[in-house]
Amino acid sequence: MKKFSVLLLAFAMVLNIANINAQDGDKKELKTGPQMNFDATTIDYGTIEQNSDPLRVFTFKNDGTEPLVISNAKGSCGCTVPKYPKEPILPGQEAEIEVRYDTKRIGNFSKTVTLTTNATNGDSVDNPGTFVLKIKGKVNAVEPVVAPVITPQEDK
């Protein structure tokens, strides 16, 4: 009976180890080709004053097995200007997309930047290399500073 218990325990341990290894294999599996994964795809500027800092940064990583190439980045209007890396991003490497919004414009805004890449995991099933990043917020007008009017004093 003691041998049977030891054998049963050993068998249970083998099954448990096999299950753990199978789960680890799933976690480590890399998708083939370049994979573009962002920390966030929307940035909220919040409520800012007119002429505030226009720059925001989207950080991403190539989690794939091949170099990632961004061939184009286009803002939804002329007030949204993206800057992207022109060199390939190697597997495991991180990079940034800089976006500048024209904070001279007053009011609510919601704009997009569309990226064209060679990634295999984009936003569209039909075009997997396309990613859409979003920025939003509100720009409040800065109250003009009125200089005090100084009147000359009369001599008495």
GROMACS .gro file of N, CA, C and O in nm, residues 10-78:
model
  276
   10ALA      N    1   0.380   1.027  -0.718
   10ALA     CA    2   0.475   1.054  -0.827
   10ALA      C    3   0.399   1.081  -0.957
   10ALA      O    4   0.433   1.173  -1.032
   11PHE      N    5   0.297   1.005  -0.984
   11PHE     CA    6   0.217   1.023  -1.105
   11PHE      C    7   0.149   1.160  -1.103
   11PHE      O    8   0.146   1.231  -1.204
   12ALA      N    9   0.094   1.200  -0.989
   12ALA     CA   10   0.028   1.330  -0.976
   12ALA      C   11   0.127   1.444  -0.999
   12ALA      O   12   0.096   1.544  -1.064
   13MET      N   13   0.249   1.427  -0.948
   13MET     CA   14   0.352   1.529  -0.967
   13MET      C   15   0.390   1.542  -1.115
   13MET      O   16   0.406   1.653  -1.166
   14VAL      N   17   0.401   1.431  -1.185
   14VAL     CA   18   0.434   1.433  -1.327
   14VAL      C   19   0.325   1.506  -1.405
   14VAL      O   20   0.353   1.588  -1.492
   15LEU      N   21   0.198   1.478  -1.375
   15LEU     CA   22   0.088   1.546  -1.443
   15LEU      C   23   0.090   1.696  -1.415
   15LEU      O   24   0.067   1.777  -1.505
   16ASN      N   25   0.117   1.734  -1.294
   16ASN     CA   26   0.123   1.874  -1.256
   16ASN      C   27   0.236   1.946  -1.329
   16ASN      O   28   0.218   2.056  -1.380
   17ILE      N   29   0.352   1.884  -1.337
   17ILE     CA   30   0.466   1.943  -1.407
   17ILE      C   31   0.435   1.958  -1.556
   17ILE      O   32   0.464   2.060  -1.617
   18ALA      N   33   0.371   1.858  -1.615
   18ALA     CA   34   0.334   1.864  -1.757
   18ALA      C   35   0.237   1.978  -1.781
   18ALA      O   36   0.247   2.051  -1.879
   19ASN      N   37   0.143   1.999  -1.691
   19ASN     CA   38   0.045   2.107  -1.704
   19ASN      C   39   0.113   2.243  -1.692
   19ASN      O   40   0.084   2.334  -1.769
   20ILE      N   41   0.203   2.260  -1.598
   20ILE     CA   42   0.276   2.386  -1.581
   20ILE      C   43   0.359   2.416  -1.706
   20ILE      O   44   0.360   2.528  -1.756
   21ASN      N   45   0.428   2.316  -1.760
   21ASN     CA   46   0.509   2.337  -1.880
   21ASN      C   47   0.422   2.376  -1.999
   21ASN      O   48   0.460   2.460  -2.080
   22ALA      N   49   0.305   2.317  -2.011
   22ALA     CA   50   0.214   2.351  -2.122
   22ALA      C   51   0.169   2.496  -2.110
   22ALA      O   52   0.164   2.568  -2.208
   23GLN      N   53   0.138   2.541  -1.988
   23GLN     CA   54   0.096   2.680  -1.968
   23GLN      C   55   0.211   2.775  -1.997
   23GLN      O   56   0.193   2.879  -2.057
   24ASP      N   57   0.332   2.744  -1.954
   24ASP     CA   58   0.449   2.828  -1.981
   24ASP      C   59   0.474   2.838  -2.130
   24ASP      O   60   0.511   2.943  -2.181
   25GLY      N   61   0.454   2.730  -2.201
   25GLY     CA   62   0.473   2.730  -2.346
   25GLY      C   63   0.378   2.827  -2.413
   25GLY      O   64   0.414   2.896  -2.507
   26ASP      N   65   0.254   2.836  -2.365
   26ASP     CA   66   0.156   2.929  -2.421
   26ASP      C   67   0.200   3.073  -2.398
   26ASP      O   68   0.185   3.157  -2.485
   27LYS      N   69   0.252   3.105  -2.281
   27LYS     CA   70   0.293   3.241  -2.248
   27LYS      C   71   0.413   3.285  -2.330
   27LYS      O   72   0.424   3.400  -2.366
   28LYS      N   73   0.504   3.196  -2.359
   28LYS     CA   74   0.627   3.232  -2.426
   28LYS      C   75   0.613   3.235  -2.578
   28LYS      O   76   0.701   3.281  -2.647
   29GLU      N   77   0.499   3.187  -2.629
   29GLU     CA   78   0.479   3.177  -2.772
   29GLU      C   79   0.480   3.317  -2.836
   29GLU      O   80   0.402   3.404  -2.800
   30LEU      N   81   0.573   3.341  -2.930
   30LEU     CA   82   0.578   3.466  -3.002
   30LEU      C   83   0.502   3.451  -3.133
   30LEU      O   84   0.511   3.348  -3.198
   31LYS      N   85   0.430   3.552  -3.169
   31LYS     CA   86   0.364   3.551  -3.298
   31LYS      C   87   0.470   3.581  -3.404
   31LYS      O   88   0.562   3.657  -3.380
   32THR      N   89   0.455   3.522  -3.519
   32THR     CA   90   0.554   3.545  -3.624
   32THR      C   91   0.530   3.681  -3.687
   32THR      O   92   0.420   3.734  -3.689
   33GLY      N   93   0.637   3.737  -3.738
   33GLY     CA   94   0.631   3.869  -3.800
   33GLY      C   95   0.642   3.978  -3.696
   33GLY      O   96   0.651   3.953  -3.577
   34PRO      N   97   0.641   4.103  -3.741
   34PRO     CA   98   0.647   4.216  -3.648
   34PRO      C   99   0.514   4.234  -3.575
   34PRO      O  100   0.408   4.214  -3.633
   35GLN      N  101   0.520   4.270  -3.448
   35GLN     CA  102   0.401   4.291  -3.364
   35GLN      C  103   0.416   4.426  -3.293
   35GLN      O  104   0.509   4.445  -3.215
   36MET      N  105   0.324   4.517  -3.318
   36MET     CA  106   0.329   4.651  -3.258
   36MET      C  107   0.230   4.656  -3.143
   36MET      O  108   0.108   4.649  -3.165
   37ASN      N  109   0.280   4.670  -3.020
   37ASN     CA  110   0.194   4.673  -2.902
   37ASN      C  111   0.220   4.801  -2.824
   37ASN      O  112   0.332   4.828  -2.782
   38PHE      N  113   0.112   4.880  -2.803
   38PHE     CA  114   0.120   5.011  -2.738
   38PHE      C  115   0.089   5.002  -2.590
   38PHE      O  116   0.009   4.919  -2.548
   39ASP      N  117   0.152   5.091  -2.511
   39ASP     CA  118   0.115   5.107  -2.371
   39ASP      C  119  -0.028   5.160  -2.363
   39ASP      O  120  -0.106   5.118  -2.278
   40ALA      N  121  -0.062   5.255  -2.452
   40ALA     CA  122  -0.197   5.311  -2.461
   40ALA      C  123  -0.216   5.362  -2.603
   40ALA      O  124  -0.121   5.411  -2.665
   41THR      N  125  -0.339   5.353  -2.655
   41THR     CA  126  -0.366   5.403  -2.790
   41THR      C  127  -0.449   5.531  -2.787
   41THR      O  128  -0.481   5.586  -2.892
   42THR      N  129  -0.484   5.579  -2.668
   42THR     CA  130  -0.553   5.707  -2.652
   42THR      C  131  -0.481   5.789  -2.546
   42THR      O  132  -0.447   5.738  -2.440
   43ILE      N  133  -0.458   5.916  -2.578
   43ILE     CA  134  -0.402   6.009  -2.481
   43ILE      C  135  -0.500   6.123  -2.462
   43ILE      O  136  -0.543   6.186  -2.558
   44ASP      N  137  -0.535   6.149  -2.336
   44ASP     CA  138  -0.625   6.257  -2.300
   44ASP      C  139  -0.541   6.374  -2.248
   44ASP      O  140  -0.476   6.362  -2.144
   45TYR      N  141  -0.541   6.484  -2.321
   45TYR     CA  142  -0.469   6.603  -2.278
   45TYR      C  143  -0.534   6.663  -2.154
   45TYR      O  144  -0.473   6.742  -2.084
   46GLY      N  145  -0.661   6.629  -2.132
   46GLY     CA  146  -0.735   6.692  -2.024
   46GLY      C  147  -0.774   6.833  -2.065
   46GLY      O  148  -0.780   6.866  -2.184
   47THR      N  149  -0.799   6.919  -1.968
   47THR     CA  150  -0.829   7.059  -1.996
   47THR      C  151  -0.700   7.137  -1.979
   47THR      O  152  -0.639   7.137  -1.872
   48ILE      N  153  -0.659   7.202  -2.087
   48ILE     CA  154  -0.534   7.277  -2.087
   48ILE      C  155  -0.559   7.420  -2.134
   48ILE      O  156  -0.664   7.449  -2.192
   49GLU      N  157  -0.463   7.508  -2.108
   49GLU     CA  158  -0.475   7.647  -2.153
   49GLU      C  159  -0.422   7.661  -2.294
   49GLU      O  160  -0.334   7.585  -2.337
   50GLN      N  161  -0.474   7.759  -2.362
   50GLN     CA  162  -0.430   7.792  -2.496
   50GLN      C  163  -0.277   7.811  -2.496
   50GLN      O  164  -0.220   7.865  -2.401
   51ASN      N  165  -0.212   7.760  -2.600
   51ASN     CA  166  -0.066   7.767  -2.617
   51ASN      C  167   0.012   7.681  -2.518
   51ASN      O  168   0.131   7.703  -2.497
   52SER      N  169  -0.053   7.582  -2.456
   52SER     CA  170   0.015   7.489  -2.366
   52SER      C  171   0.106   7.397  -2.447
   52SER      O  172   0.102   7.395  -2.570
   53ASP      N  173   0.183   7.316  -2.374
   53ASP     CA  174   0.273   7.219  -2.438
   53ASP      C  175   0.193   7.129  -2.532
   53ASP      O  176   0.103   7.058  -2.487
   54PRO      N  177   0.227   7.126  -2.661
   54PRO     CA  178   0.148   7.049  -2.757
   54PRO      C  179   0.191   6.903  -2.771
   54PRO      O  180   0.122   6.825  -2.834
   55LEU      N  181   0.305   6.865  -2.715
   55LEU     CA  182   0.364   6.733  -2.740
   55LEU      C  183   0.311   6.627  -2.644
   55LEU      O  184   0.308   6.645  -2.523
   56ARG      N  185   0.274   6.512  -2.703
   56ARG     CA  186   0.241   6.392  -2.626
   56ARG      C  187   0.310   6.275  -2.696
   56ARG      O  188   0.340   6.280  -2.815
   57VAL      N  189   0.335   6.165  -2.621
   57VAL     CA  190   0.414   6.054  -2.674
   57VAL      C  191   0.341   5.922  -2.652
   57VAL      O  192   0.297   5.891  -2.541
   58PHE      N  193   0.329   5.843  -2.759
   58PHE     CA  194   0.278   5.707  -2.754
   58PHE      C  195   0.399   5.614  -2.755
   58PHE      O  196   0.483   5.623  -2.845
   59THR      N  197   0.409   5.525  -2.657
   59THR     CA  198   0.520   5.430  -2.649
   59THR      C  199   0.471   5.293  -2.694
   59THR      O  200   0.361   5.252  -2.659
   60PHE      N  201   0.554   5.224  -2.773
   60PHE     CA  202   0.517   5.091  -2.820
   60PHE      C  203   0.640   5.001  -2.822
   60PHE      O  204   0.754   5.047  -2.808
   61LYS      N  205   0.613   4.872  -2.838
   61LYS     CA  206   0.720   4.772  -2.842
   61LYS      C  207   0.692   4.675  -2.956
   61LYS      O  208   0.578   4.642  -2.983
   62ASN      N  209   0.799   4.631  -3.021
   62ASN     CA  210   0.787   4.525  -3.121
   62ASN      C  211   0.800   4.392  -3.047
   62ASN      O  212   0.910   4.350  -3.012
   63ASP      N  213   0.687   4.327  -3.023
   63ASP     CA  214   0.685   4.198  -2.954
   63ASP      C  215   0.691   4.080  -3.051
   63ASP      O  216   0.666   3.966  -3.012
   64GLY      N  217   0.722   4.108  -3.176
   64GLY     CA  218   0.723   4.003  -3.277
   64GLY      C  219   0.860   3.942  -3.298
   64GLY      O  220   0.951   3.956  -3.216
   65THR      N  221   0.873   3.875  -3.412
   65THR     CA  222   0.996   3.801  -3.444
   65THR      C  223   1.075   3.863  -3.559
   65THR      O  224   1.181   3.813  -3.593
   66GLU      N  225   1.021   3.971  -3.618
   66GLU     CA  226   1.088   4.036  -3.730
   66GLU      C  227   1.088   4.187  -3.708
   66GLU      O  228   1.007   4.239  -3.631
   67PRO      N  229   1.178   4.260  -3.778
   67PRO     CA  230   1.181   4.406  -3.764
   67PRO      C  231   1.047   4.470  -3.805
   67PRO      O  232   0.983   4.429  -3.902
   68LEU      N  233   1.007   4.572  -3.729
   68LEU     CA  234   0.885   4.647  -3.754
   68LEU      C  235   0.922   4.775  -3.829
   68LEU      O  236   1.014   4.846  -3.789
   69VAL      N  237   0.850   4.804  -3.936
   69VAL     CA  238   0.876   4.924  -4.016
   69VAL      C  239   0.748   5.006  -4.023
   69VAL      O  240   0.642   4.955  -4.061
   70ILE      N  241   0.757   5.134  -3.987
   70ILE     CA  242   0.645   5.227  -4.000
   70ILE      C  243   0.669   5.303  -4.129
   70ILE      O  244   0.770   5.374  -4.143
   71SER      N  245   0.580   5.289  -4.225
   71SER     CA  246   0.599   5.355  -4.354
   71SER      C  247   0.529   5.490  -4.362
   71SER      O  248   0.566   5.573  -4.445
   72ASN      N  249   0.430   5.515  -4.273
   72ASN     CA  250   0.360   5.643  -4.277
   72ASN      C  251   0.286   5.666  -4.146
   72ASN      O  252   0.243   5.571  -4.080
   73ALA      N  253   0.273   5.793  -4.110
   73ALA     CA  254   0.191   5.836  -3.996
   73ALA      C  255   0.121   5.964  -4.040
   73ALA      O  256   0.186   6.059  -4.081
   74LYS      N  257  -0.013   5.963  -4.035
   74LYS     CA  258  -0.089   6.077  -4.086
   74LYS      C  259  -0.191   6.121  -3.984
   74LYS      O  260  -0.272   6.042  -3.935
   75GLY      N  261  -0.188   6.252  -3.952
   75GLY     CA  262  -0.287   6.310  -3.862
   75GLY      C  263  -0.419   6.331  -3.934
   75GLY      O  264  -0.423   6.345  -4.057
   76SER      N  265  -0.529   6.335  -3.858
   76SER     CA  266  -0.661   6.351  -3.918
   76SER      C  267  -0.684   6.493  -3.968
   76SER      O  268  -0.779   6.518  -4.042
   77CYS      N  269  -0.598   6.587  -3.929
   77CYS     CA  270  -0.605   6.723  -3.981
   77CYS      C  271  -0.467   6.786  -3.968
   77CYS      O  272  -0.377   6.728  -3.907
   78GLY      N  273  -0.452   6.905  -4.022
   78GLY     CA  274  -0.323   6.974  -4.016
   78GLY      C  275  -0.284   7.019  -3.876
   78GLY      O  276  -0.169   7.053  -3.852
   0.00000   0.00000   0.00000
